[in-house]
XYZ file of C-alpha atoms in Angstrom:
768
model
C 58.724 -17.730 60.921
C 58.953 -16.697 56.929
C 62.167 -16.100 55.463
C 60.512 -12.274 55.050
C 60.661 -11.906 59.047
C 63.991 -12.021 59.405
C 65.654 -11.004 55.728
C 64.619 -9.091 53.023
C 65.382 -8.108 49.991
C 68.519 -6.924 47.666
C 67.000 -4.199 47.929
C 65.321 -3.651 51.321
C 68.229 -4.971 52.905
C 68.585 -3.992 56.704
C 64.866 -3.108 56.546
C 61.638 -5.218 58.755
C 59.599 -8.074 57.386
C 56.486 -5.170 58.130
C 58.132 -2.908 55.865
C 59.143 -5.084 52.614
C 55.232 -5.865 53.279
C 54.953 -2.467 53.446
C 56.375 -1.811 50.632
C 55.113 -4.466 48.149
C 51.059 -3.756 49.406
C 51.706 -0.506 47.746
C 52.807 -1.942 44.509
C 49.852 -4.237 44.792
C 47.634 -1.796 45.485
C 48.655 -0.245 42.483
C 47.842 -3.331 40.457
C 44.784 -3.200 41.600
C 43.863 -0.112 40.765
C 44.773 -1.108 37.354
C 42.990 -3.678 37.207
C 39.752 -2.252 38.442
C 40.158 0.548 35.485
C 40.722 -1.738 32.666
C 37.262 -3.907 34.463
C 35.042 -0.998 33.774
C 36.566 -0.106 30.532
C 35.889 -3.354 29.686
C 32.123 -3.473 31.782
C 31.501 0.289 29.605
C 32.018 -0.899 26.443
C 29.796 -4.533 27.396
C 27.489 -2.246 28.288
C 27.617 -0.317 24.897
C 26.908 -3.260 22.435
C 24.276 -4.474 24.101
C 22.173 -0.607 23.702
C 23.872 -0.344 19.982
C 20.593 -2.852 18.456
C 19.983 -1.274 15.318
C 16.297 -3.682 14.524
C 15.879 -1.898 10.508
C 19.642 -3.220 10.275
C 18.689 -6.344 8.824
C 22.204 -7.323 8.092
C 23.675 -10.680 9.529
C 27.636 -9.753 9.583
C 26.794 -6.860 11.811
C 25.199 -9.624 14.205
C 27.769 -11.675 14.161
C 30.361 -8.792 14.878
C 29.056 -7.465 17.925
C 28.172 -11.248 18.658
C 31.720 -11.693 18.270
C 32.220 -8.248 20.145
C 29.456 -9.437 22.724
C 31.391 -13.043 24.399
C 34.868 -11.761 23.922
C 34.322 -8.304 26.812
C 32.175 -12.068 28.823
C 35.711 -13.937 28.650
C 38.073 -10.506 28.504
C 35.879 -10.144 32.249
C 35.372 -13.123 33.802
C 39.582 -13.142 33.450
C 40.066 -10.029 34.725
C 38.013 -11.202 37.826
C 39.388 -14.457 38.061
C 42.639 -12.990 37.768
C 41.958 -10.713 41.375
C 42.369 -14.904 43.196
C 45.898 -14.671 43.751
C 47.061 -11.302 41.586
C 50.378 -10.895 42.039
C 53.005 -14.113 43.480
C 55.915 -13.026 42.543
C 59.365 -10.619 41.921
C 62.734 -10.713 40.679
C 65.810 -8.816 40.538
C 67.257 -10.294 37.179
C 69.871 -9.274 34.957
C 69.558 -7.494 31.994
C 72.387 -7.483 29.717
C 72.967 -5.436 26.633
C 69.452 -3.276 27.219
C 68.208 -0.666 29.429
C 65.891 -1.403 32.547
C 62.384 -1.302 31.748
C 62.128 -1.375 36.009
C 65.734 -0.826 37.467
C 67.123 -1.547 40.852
C 66.352 1.167 43.506
C 70.105 1.917 44.256
C 71.543 -1.461 41.483
C 70.376 0.212 37.595
C 71.748 -3.126 36.422
C 68.548 -4.808 37.588
C 65.562 -5.232 36.181
C 62.976 -5.716 38.883
C 59.982 -7.804 37.092
C 56.859 -8.553 39.249
C 54.904 -12.228 37.615
C 51.373 -12.379 37.706
C 48.378 -14.534 36.370
C 48.118 -12.264 33.785
C 49.810 -9.224 32.681
C 49.251 -5.369 33.634
C 50.773 -2.164 31.939
C 50.613 1.003 32.363
C 49.113 2.378 30.254
C 46.786 1.556 27.043
C 49.887 4.759 25.758
C 52.438 3.843 27.806
C 53.848 -0.038 26.927
C 55.778 -0.366 30.493
C 54.892 -3.954 31.882
C 54.017 -3.401 36.045
C 53.430 -7.195 36.205
C 54.293 -9.779 33.695
C 52.043 -12.362 32.754
C 53.597 -15.704 34.393
C 53.603 -17.273 30.083
C 55.662 -14.560 29.523
C 58.980 -15.447 27.972
C 60.528 -12.814 30.262
C 59.232 -14.377 33.624
C 60.445 -17.227 33.442
C 64.101 -17.263 35.312
C 60.932 -17.025 37.946
C 60.866 -20.873 37.127
C 64.256 -21.527 36.463
C 66.871 -20.073 38.265
C 68.840 -21.918 41.127
C 71.720 -21.322 43.435
C 73.197 -23.617 40.181
C 71.722 -22.574 37.495
C 70.572 -18.265 38.439
C 69.871 -17.488 35.174
C 71.087 -13.732 35.833
C 67.936 -13.324 38.696
C 70.030 -12.507 42.165
C 66.548 -12.069 44.535
C 63.687 -14.528 43.535
C 60.803 -13.202 45.717
C 57.431 -15.170 46.802
C 54.107 -13.281 47.487
C 51.905 -14.694 49.354
C 48.344 -12.642 49.262
C 45.411 -13.121 51.190
C 42.089 -11.322 48.586
C 43.840 -7.953 48.199
C 46.087 -8.081 51.084
C 49.979 -9.032 50.738
C 51.067 -11.334 53.923
C 54.368 -12.767 53.589
C 56.780 -12.072 51.720
C 59.453 -14.904 50.944
C 63.459 -14.336 49.601
C 65.287 -16.716 48.191
C 69.006 -15.101 47.320
C 70.309 -17.405 43.739
C 73.252 -15.561 43.422
C 75.658 -17.629 45.539
C 76.616 -21.971 44.923
C 75.162 -23.319 48.863
C 72.370 -24.216 49.976
C 71.998 -21.889 52.799
C 74.099 -18.313 52.186
C 76.209 -17.892 55.136
C 74.778 -15.320 57.472
C 71.144 -15.027 55.858
C 68.882 -17.773 56.665
C 68.308 -17.868 52.883
C 67.232 -21.828 52.321
C 67.401 -22.507 47.971
C 66.916 -25.381 46.186
C 64.153 -27.772 45.422
C 63.804 -29.771 48.017
C 63.877 -26.604 50.912
C 62.423 -23.492 49.491
C 60.115 -21.392 51.972
C 57.139 -21.052 49.101
C 57.033 -24.916 47.910
C 57.168 -26.438 50.775
C 54.169 -24.432 52.398
C 52.358 -25.685 49.070
C 52.787 -28.968 49.801
C 52.192 -29.354 53.749
C 49.116 -27.309 53.503
C 45.865 -28.661 53.680
C 44.239 -30.315 51.033
C 40.555 -29.506 49.911
C 37.961 -30.078 47.807
C 39.344 -29.087 44.567
C 43.099 -28.677 43.306
C 45.530 -25.578 43.993
C 47.282 -24.417 40.341
C 50.883 -24.278 41.581
C 51.538 -21.644 39.690
C 53.366 -19.354 42.092
C 56.084 -23.361 42.432
C 56.417 -24.217 39.391
C 60.222 -26.094 39.509
C 62.733 -26.559 36.429
C 61.391 -30.315 35.517
C 57.969 -29.385 35.666
C 58.236 -25.364 33.178
C 60.486 -27.366 30.747
C 57.128 -29.053 29.968
C 54.411 -26.304 29.966
C 56.628 -25.151 27.909
C 57.701 -27.653 24.956
C 56.865 -26.484 21.570
C 56.923 -29.666 20.685
C 54.042 -29.359 18.253
C 53.436 -33.643 18.209
C 52.468 -36.361 21.191
C 54.285 -35.468 24.164
C 53.946 -38.479 26.650
C 54.959 -36.242 30.190
C 55.878 -39.848 32.607
C 55.676 -40.043 36.215
C 55.250 -41.549 39.764
C 52.723 -40.973 42.315
C 53.127 -36.959 43.453
C 55.487 -35.829 40.781
C 52.832 -33.345 39.998
C 51.858 -34.450 36.132
C 48.069 -33.769 36.254
C 49.346 -29.605 37.567
C 51.477 -29.840 35.064
C 49.472 -30.911 32.098
C 47.313 -27.991 33.570
C 49.437 -25.156 32.999
C 50.708 -26.484 30.014
C 47.101 -26.213 29.020
C 47.487 -22.273 30.026
C 50.806 -21.594 28.018
C 49.164 -23.517 25.643
C 46.611 -21.079 25.427
C 48.406 -17.804 26.108
C 51.329 -18.480 23.392
C 48.879 -20.342 20.437
C 44.699 -18.382 21.639
C 44.146 -17.634 18.046
C 44.288 -20.939 16.372
C 43.198 -22.996 19.796
C 40.542 -20.252 20.276
C 38.801 -21.181 16.707
C 39.469 -24.774 17.584
C 39.308 -25.592 21.516
C 41.018 -28.053 23.630
C 39.841 -31.221 25.027
C 40.698 -32.016 29.081
C 40.198 -36.347 29.516
C 40.563 -37.139 32.457
C 39.764 -40.717 34.475
C 35.903 -39.391 36.718
C 33.662 -36.718 37.251
C 35.132 -36.987 40.827
C 38.699 -35.982 39.336
C 37.058 -33.304 36.927
C 35.293 -31.654 39.663
C 38.502 -31.642 41.731
C 40.327 -29.986 38.600
C 37.803 -27.604 37.717
C 39.044 -24.843 39.841
C 42.963 -25.007 38.376
C 41.857 -23.139 34.248
C 39.429 -20.142 35.474
C 42.413 -19.497 38.687
C 45.037 -18.986 35.251
C 42.477 -17.279 33.805
C 41.881 -19.667 30.805
C 38.018 -21.027 31.020
C 36.717 -22.089 27.171
C 37.933 -25.908 27.685
C 35.993 -28.703 27.248
C 36.356 -31.322 30.042
C 35.386 -34.613 29.807
C 35.551 -38.577 30.782
C 36.789 -40.948 27.986
C 32.586 -42.900 28.161
C 31.313 -39.040 28.121
C 33.147 -37.928 24.621
C 30.007 -39.602 22.645
C 27.808 -36.779 22.487
C 24.333 -37.349 24.303
C 25.807 -39.987 25.859
C 26.012 -40.648 29.781
C 27.076 -43.887 31.262
C 25.887 -44.584 34.414
C 26.216 -48.821 34.006
C 28.190 -50.918 34.981
C 30.616 -54.021 33.309
C 32.934 -56.914 34.874
C 36.395 -57.291 34.405
C 36.009 -59.423 31.354
C 33.730 -57.321 29.554
C 35.264 -54.751 29.938
C 38.468 -56.122 28.534
C 36.910 -57.154 25.555
C 34.964 -54.143 24.368
C 37.640 -51.840 24.955
C 40.924 -54.012 22.803
C 41.249 -53.951 19.551
C 39.759 -56.563 18.105
C 35.503 -54.720 19.059
C 37.149 -52.506 15.767
C 36.783 -55.733 13.485
C 33.172 -56.545 14.933
C 31.495 -53.913 14.946
C 32.260 -52.875 10.514
C 30.503 -56.849 10.509
C 27.743 -55.275 12.757
C 27.007 -52.596 10.087
C 27.497 -54.865 7.052
C 24.935 -56.806 8.706
C 22.085 -54.365 7.787
C 23.091 -54.416 3.493
C 21.154 -57.617 3.291
C 20.302 -59.795 0.698
C 16.684 -61.552 -0.122
C 16.720 -65.091 0.486
C 14.525 -65.172 -2.388
C 13.427 -62.927 -5.634
C 10.654 -60.523 -4.174
C 7.609 -59.643 -6.628
C 6.722 -55.818 -6.444
C 4.184 -54.600 -9.356
C 5.248 -50.792 -10.529
C 1.987 -49.308 -12.402
C 1.077 -53.217 -13.151
C 3.584 -53.780 -14.574
C 5.805 -56.609 -12.091
C 9.183 -55.476 -11.413
C 11.542 -58.499 -9.573
C 14.101 -57.550 -7.131
C 16.193 -61.340 -7.193
C 19.360 -61.595 -4.969
C 22.031 -61.438 -7.634
C 20.159 -57.417 -8.786
C 20.545 -57.104 -5.225
C 24.142 -58.112 -4.492
C 25.604 -56.707 -7.400
C 23.973 -53.190 -6.525
C 25.665 -53.755 -2.508
C 29.389 -54.069 -4.123
C 29.345 -51.309 -5.918
C 28.215 -49.337 -2.895
C 30.886 -50.971 -0.511
C 33.309 -50.694 -3.037
C 32.808 -47.044 -3.182
C 34.909 -47.182 0.294
C 32.219 -45.189 1.849
C 30.329 -45.307 5.248
C 27.622 -47.008 5.576
C 24.341 -44.184 5.205
C 27.069 -42.080 3.291
C 27.155 -45.545 0.986
C 23.515 -45.929 1.179
C 22.512 -43.799 -2.341
C 25.323 -44.999 -4.247
C 23.229 -48.871 -3.783
C 19.950 -47.543 -3.888
C 20.783 -45.498 -7.501
C 22.715 -48.656 -8.536
C 19.761 -50.771 -7.667
C 17.477 -48.606 -9.366
C 18.837 -48.519 -12.703
C 19.529 -52.388 -12.651
C 15.537 -52.265 -11.626
C 14.844 -49.388 -14.402
C 15.997 -51.484 -17.169
C 14.104 -54.719 -15.975
C 11.085 -52.074 -16.303
C 12.087 -50.948 -20.320
C 13.053 -54.549 -20.993
C 9.093 -55.906 -20.142
C 7.285 -52.545 -21.298
C 9.444 -51.382 -24.648
C 10.221 -55.240 -25.694
C 9.649 -54.746 -30.191
C 6.847 -57.511 -30.125
C 8.781 -58.792 -33.738
C 11.852 -58.947 -32.207
C 13.823 -56.076 -32.872
C 15.537 -53.747 -30.361
C 14.205 -52.186 -27.897
C 11.519 -49.400 -28.197
C 11.565 -47.335 -25.876
C 14.790 -44.408 -25.652
C 17.567 -43.607 -23.705
C 15.364 -39.882 -22.481
C 12.813 -43.158 -22.340
C 14.681 -44.993 -19.589
C 15.774 -42.511 -17.212
C 12.096 -40.657 -16.834
C 10.640 -44.800 -15.960
C 14.330 -44.733 -13.217
C 12.945 -40.741 -11.869
C 9.436 -42.717 -11.823
C 10.601 -45.689 -10.269
C 12.204 -43.222 -7.377
C 9.347 -41.784 -6.727
C 7.083 -44.773 -5.905
C 6.885 -45.542 -2.381
C 6.659 -49.665 -2.538
C 9.656 -49.748 -3.795
C 11.708 -47.535 -1.679
C 11.026 -49.830 0.809
C 11.774 -52.633 -0.200
C 15.372 -51.184 -1.835
C 15.626 -49.117 1.685
C 15.488 -52.540 4.159
C 18.131 -54.216 1.913
C 20.332 -50.769 3.661
C 18.316 -49.124 5.557
C 19.677 -45.682 7.512
C 21.322 -45.878 10.545
C 21.968 -44.560 13.586
C 25.134 -45.164 16.022
C 23.400 -45.889 19.597
C 20.308 -48.556 18.047
C 23.203 -50.199 16.127
C 25.326 -51.248 18.853
C 21.642 -51.142 21.059
C 20.914 -54.150 18.518
C 24.083 -55.716 18.515
C 24.352 -56.265 22.794
C 21.368 -57.272 22.990
C 21.284 -60.024 20.723
C 23.171 -63.527 21.005
C 21.738 -63.578 16.901
C 24.100 -60.753 16.177
C 26.795 -61.118 18.321
C 27.107 -64.692 17.299
C 27.149 -63.302 13.530
C 29.678 -60.073 13.887
C 31.745 -62.215 16.501
C 32.090 -65.158 14.956
C 35.388 -65.812 14.425
C 36.103 -65.287 18.880
C 35.251 -67.997 20.868
C 31.808 -68.504 22.962
C 33.545 -67.111 26.387
C 34.136 -63.757 24.362
C 30.683 -63.719 23.038
C 29.192 -64.291 26.439
C 30.303 -61.502 28.028
C 29.260 -58.849 25.026
C 26.002 -60.013 25.552
C 23.431 -58.490 28.176
C 20.147 -56.996 29.278
C 17.659 -55.237 27.220
C 17.444 -51.847 28.562
C 21.197 -51.861 29.987
C 22.450 -48.617 30.970
C 24.933 -46.897 28.964
C 28.557 -48.753 30.260
C 31.481 -45.764 30.032
C 33.239 -48.409 28.056
C 30.105 -48.007 24.824
C 31.552 -44.704 24.223
C 33.932 -46.120 21.776
C 32.137 -48.139 20.922
C 29.459 -45.329 19.713
C 32.029 -43.071 18.245
C 33.908 -45.949 15.744
C 29.977 -47.209 14.741
C 29.199 -43.201 13.499
C 32.450 -42.915 12.067
C 30.926 -46.474 10.226
C 27.616 -45.399 9.357
C 28.512 -42.192 7.654
C 27.220 -39.449 10.342
C 26.458 -36.171 9.004
C 28.778 -33.368 10.205
C 27.309 -31.403 12.668
C 29.580 -27.865 11.704
C 28.125 -28.129 7.581
C 24.680 -28.535 9.020
C 25.051 -25.353 10.385
C 26.465 -23.927 7.625
C 23.926 -24.565 4.926
C 21.894 -23.691 7.561
C 22.925 -20.699 8.131
C 23.170 -19.995 4.427
C 19.758 -20.681 4.112
C 18.596 -18.369 6.569
C 20.959 -15.034 4.055
C 17.792 -16.364 1.682
C 15.730 -15.468 3.979
C 17.023 -12.573 4.597
C 17.633 -11.250 0.993
C 14.056 -12.128 0.152
C 12.311 -11.033 3.132
C 14.565 -7.293 1.400
C 12.993 -8.388 -1.494
C 9.249 -8.400 -0.270
C 10.107 -4.975 1.501
C 11.638 -2.542 -1.325
C 7.812 -4.048 -3.020
C 5.663 -2.919 -0.260
C 7.471 0.318 0.070
C 7.317 1.044 -3.257
C 3.583 3.090 -3.933
C 2.743 2.977 -0.082
C 1.636 5.811 -0.792
C -1.206 5.301 -3.206
C -1.763 2.364 -1.057
C -2.522 4.868 1.765
C -4.671 7.016 -0.070
C -6.905 3.392 -1.768
C -7.537 2.999 2.055
C -8.078 6.609 4.249
C -10.937 7.036 0.902
C -13.081 5.101 3.357
C -12.229 6.494 6.344
C -14.319 9.100 8.749
C -12.800 12.613 8.437
C -10.150 12.996 11.316
C -6.584 13.799 11.626
C -5.222 11.882 14.322
C -6.423 8.606 12.727
C -3.088 6.687 11.722
C -2.987 4.183 9.359
C -0.057 1.493 9.397
C 1.247 0.158 6.229
C 2.923 -3.363 6.018
C 6.263 -1.499 5.810
C 5.304 0.475 9.357
C 5.085 -3.308 10.678
C 7.299 -6.008 9.740
C 10.806 -6.170 8.621
C 13.760 -7.841 6.700
C 14.198 -9.172 10.434
C 11.557 -9.872 11.056
C 9.551 -11.994 8.480
C 12.964 -14.118 8.983
C 13.509 -14.965 12.383
C 11.367 -17.524 12.725
C 13.974 -19.902 11.239
C 16.775 -18.016 12.230
C 19.044 -20.718 13.007
C 22.286 -18.191 14.091
C 24.796 -20.581 16.340
C 25.688 -18.468 19.661
C 27.624 -21.255 21.338
C 30.681 -20.584 22.940
C 32.870 -23.033 20.382
C 33.776 -25.529 23.660
C 29.617 -25.599 23.639
C 29.727 -26.489 19.812
C 32.707 -29.024 19.922
C 31.363 -30.789 23.232
C 28.016 -31.644 21.343
C 30.146 -32.783 17.887
C 31.909 -36.343 17.745
C 33.635 -35.110 14.228
C 35.260 -32.032 16.071
C 38.784 -31.720 15.303
C 40.236 -30.177 18.664
C 43.005 -28.318 18.394
C 44.529 -29.371 20.981
C 43.738 -32.131 23.288
C 45.232 -33.410 27.121
C 44.305 -37.173 28.011
C 45.336 -37.166 32.071
C 45.683 -41.058 33.850
C 46.141 -42.134 29.693
C 47.633 -45.305 30.909
C 43.590 -45.602 31.485
C 42.293 -45.843 28.452
C 42.221 -48.888 26.526
C 42.681 -49.179 22.443
C 39.467 -48.792 21.756
C 39.240 -46.083 23.334
C 42.257 -44.465 22.141
C 40.877 -44.715 18.428
C 37.962 -42.352 19.727
C 40.682 -39.944 21.204
C 42.449 -39.806 18.107
C 39.440 -38.801 15.868
C 39.220 -35.961 17.885
C 42.791 -34.827 17.469
C 43.719 -35.220 13.233
C 47.215 -32.922 14.329
C 47.958 -35.364 16.371
C 48.437 -32.335 19.030
C 48.319 -34.198 22.057
C 50.034 -34.121 25.444
C 49.383 -38.034 27.428
C 49.986 -38.083 31.232
C 49.946 -41.291 32.586
C 52.120 -44.390 34.873
C 51.871 -46.910 33.867
C 52.564 -48.856 36.957
C 49.735 -47.376 37.774
C 47.552 -48.528 35.230
C 44.123 -50.136 36.637
C 42.524 -50.686 32.999
C 42.207 -54.655 31.857
C 43.197 -53.088 28.835
C 45.223 -50.345 29.490
C 48.341 -49.669 28.754
C 51.284 -51.389 29.150
C 53.911 -49.600 27.023
C 53.878 -45.688 25.758
C 55.193 -47.059 22.300
C 52.804 -49.799 21.152
C 49.987 -47.696 22.235
C 50.425 -44.980 20.217
C 52.217 -46.796 17.666
C 48.971 -47.449 15.181
C 48.273 -43.780 15.263
C 51.806 -42.030 15.296
C 54.479 -44.623 14.984
C 57.857 -43.591 17.212
C 57.394 -40.264 16.313
C 56.468 -39.365 20.432
C 58.220 -37.249 22.326
C 58.680 -38.499 26.328
C 59.348 -36.523 29.373
C 59.698 -37.976 32.861
C 59.084 -36.465 35.430
C 61.457 -37.217 38.725
C 60.631 -35.438 41.948
C 57.806 -36.562 44.310
C 56.096 -33.178 46.064
C 53.744 -34.432 47.656
C 53.013 -38.462 49.657
C 55.876 -37.919 52.720
C 59.563 -40.697 52.573
C 57.439 -42.386 55.366
C 54.739 -43.763 52.840
C 56.714 -44.527 49.518
C 58.512 -47.019 51.809
C 55.886 -49.274 50.929
C 54.944 -47.652 47.573
C 58.317 -48.635 46.025
C 57.926 -52.356 47.625
C 55.009 -52.782 45.152
C 56.126 -50.812 42.505
C 59.231 -53.701 43.029
C 56.567 -55.926 42.603
C 55.289 -54.387 39.436
C 57.873 -53.255 38.084
C 61.338 -54.796 38.997
C 63.271 -52.083 36.762
C 61.478 -48.563 37.523
C 62.849 -45.836 39.597
C 60.636 -44.501 41.622
C 60.035 -41.138 42.469
C 62.377 -38.824 44.571
C 60.565 -38.118 47.527
C 61.576 -34.725 49.542
C 59.816 -34.495 52.382
C 59.338 -36.509 55.230
C 55.570 -35.984 57.647
C 57.753 -37.473 60.917
C 53.951 -40.520 60.544
C 54.847 -43.985 60.916
C 52.665 -45.983 58.211
C 49.664 -47.326 61.096
C 49.340 -51.363 59.814
C 46.260 -52.769 62.105
C 43.615 -54.932 62.331
C 41.084 -56.028 59.428
C 38.838 -55.759 61.868
C 39.916 -52.342 63.187
C 36.786 -49.924 62.211
C 37.772 -47.310 59.076
C 34.894 -45.500 60.157
C 35.639 -44.717 63.031
C 38.713 -44.491 62.280
C 38.487 -41.398 59.909
C 35.742 -39.780 62.328
C 39.044 -39.386 64.606
C 41.089 -38.096 62.175
C 38.447 -35.908 60.965
C 37.996 -34.322 64.866
C 41.258 -34.357 65.465
C 42.436 -32.716 62.262
C 39.172 -30.673 60.835
C 41.349 -29.086 58.288
C 42.566 -31.562 56.236
C 40.491 -34.439 53.795
C 40.580 -37.852 54.585
C 39.430 -40.633 52.571
C 38.931 -44.550 53.012
C 39.848 -47.104 50.365
C 37.976 -50.623 49.926
C 38.413 -53.839 47.992
C 34.513 -53.840 46.727
C 33.592 -57.391 48.454
C 34.371 -54.951 51.797
C 32.968 -51.702 50.908
C 31.354 -49.631 53.149
C 29.543 -46.543 51.749
C 30.168 -43.656 53.948
C 31.461 -40.132 54.416
C 34.284 -40.249 51.576
C 34.875 -44.126 51.278
C 36.420 -44.948 47.707
C 37.199 -47.275 45.140
C 40.971 -47.117 44.114
C 38.787 -47.242 39.959
C 36.590 -43.572 41.886
C 40.349 -41.772 43.313
C 42.212 -41.545 40.031
C 44.177 -37.762 40.740
C 42.942 -37.342 43.435
C 44.623 -37.126 47.039
C 44.037 -36.671 50.116
C 45.690 -36.234 53.520
C 44.523 -38.905 55.418
C 44.207 -42.322 53.721
C 43.204 -45.889 55.121
C 43.156 -48.437 52.864
C 41.072 -51.074 53.751
C 42.050 -54.736 52.713
C 44.609 -54.255 50.674
C 45.605 -58.004 50.383
C 42.152 -58.109 49.004
C 42.346 -55.498 46.322
C 45.091 -57.615 44.885
C 43.352 -60.725 44.645
C 40.357 -58.709 42.697
C 42.067 -58.053 39.568
C 44.718 -58.427 37.870
C 46.044 -55.360 37.846
C 45.577 -55.867 41.875
C 48.660 -55.009 42.276
C 49.104 -51.201 40.148
C 45.319 -50.661 42.096
C 47.122 -50.975 46.146
C 50.220 -48.948 44.768
C 47.731 -46.166 43.776
C 45.413 -46.386 46.719
C 48.332 -46.025 49.651
C 49.884 -43.083 47.029
C 46.449 -41.035 47.965
C 48.056 -39.415 50.842
C 50.249 -36.831 51.982
C 50.311 -36.626 56.040
C 49.431 -40.573 56.780
C 48.934 -43.732 55.548
C 47.340 -46.524 57.653
C 47.104 -49.927 56.510
C 43.835 -52.407 57.809
C 44.747 -55.651 56.659
C 46.973 -58.151 55.406
C 49.560 -56.488 52.418
């Protein structure tokens, strides 16, 4: 029985549970009626916008306004439709000292009744009385902060459970007392005993993460609403809700700073594609859709990593030393000729010698510009030298006097050399235009290039970098490509689009000028034509003005960008996101941190992780050491201390591993028991057969089998440790724990991750 079966709210005292649910159903019906009206109005306006197209009006500003409203209405409809998934989930009766309650509680006008939901709803456009508070609004915060010890003015907190538009249950907590179990009520209070929280943490897991908007706890709420505008680290053991906190923080930030973040976007980085799919529904359910989800290996546009690498290669490519190796690899394309080269220009021989090229190379390098951006500097300086050489040849005074050519003559020679294809081909060979994917492919598949770029490193390092030509991109390559893009200096896609848009506007203006000419004397043009036509009253003559307009003339080269902020950001390696979330942040290597921080020049980031779970060979051991190159010591640190997911029985095993990983680490507090002891079975046990038995006996719950690499057996829900970072399952079977430990220097952390994925039962097959 739920609490609603034995009691009701303060104002419903003595009423049965059915009556309490019925009264809430009436209120919920009213909320959905209001929501339906909002949806209908938005659909009507969208239909009007789609019809409001004037082909004769080429005004670009009008087109932009129309498209902006069109996309805004679609986003609003998305939010309104998604909000119906659990529109309302809570209610508080709270004191409102010093002000008149907006919705007084019947029988107690000193209390304000506030309903809490996924979005806010007012009564009408001309009536600002709040029917439903957005969970992120400041007035909704007592719903999350109130406890019996610190009630925050809340007398009653009601959890409202719904299925679709139907209220199915209500659970009340009376918070004006001081005990966990209020005498004579049967109402339980406190984090560990909240009915709604226990219902959530005991429910079966699915292939997608649930939002926790109904059950956010006090320490989680403080992190979600933290006003820090810098780097914030959220650390916590398995099951403490780090990911949920990060996602709800995104929703809160988008609510609070919507205008800013709507322009700049939010980036969420996760450990693998399975994880991103697992969390993909949380933000839409919270009414937010304009967010970029990516693994760190997919962060460089246009590259899909599919290759795998051994631990040594991953460690080397992730190390900070790779930045110096890549810089040297780029410099290797800035070539000096081995001996003087001769190029004939209009019958005159020009000598391009190493010293001349070296002077131009030095000039270009001193500019501190990326390679491609320094290329015009190199070319200009070299052509200046060659123009002077050519002037010295053809302008020399036979009598030994000063050169016969003027400054203007030398400038003309300079311009002529720039148009000489053969000479430009030679010059471009000394400083070619580069592209990151070509440079990295040529580096990693050439022992000679690796030897040159990594000359200061040992043979083992150089050998680990070498791979076969045509090998697929690996996840570690994304950070290297991003580093190369910075060293090379690719054009800014947004600047290119702005220039293209300006050009399009010029085309529209030019087209309008053409129409003015075409329409200036239509009568005489038509008279000239109709003089030769038969006397037919129904004959039609079409002028050019009838057939074309300015928009049509410019349309072929129209470059308007209709993409959303998220779509534009995903395609631009130089995009500066307003906020960046990194989940399982302990897995990022130094090179990957360089890539991530380039996407956050404002340094407004939320980093979520646990160094006890670091599995990457180049991952994080210390937050302060990792972040020091980017923000020094200027970051805020939060710690989550309550484990909501993992039962006490499983945490006993996990905490023994944690003591071996870091004896000084304090484990999070598990708040529930499952009643299922951890099973330890013989190494010959058939894991797949055992998993099938769990699925038959408990079909509504998920089962996962996690293997060591040596014992991996493909099957339904079979994983390696690296594939289950951030995920959770009801039943977990770990095959070959000792093998998992032995396979990596981080093997103990990997096993710690594996055993803490379970919410119900854990089975270990083989020795630990």
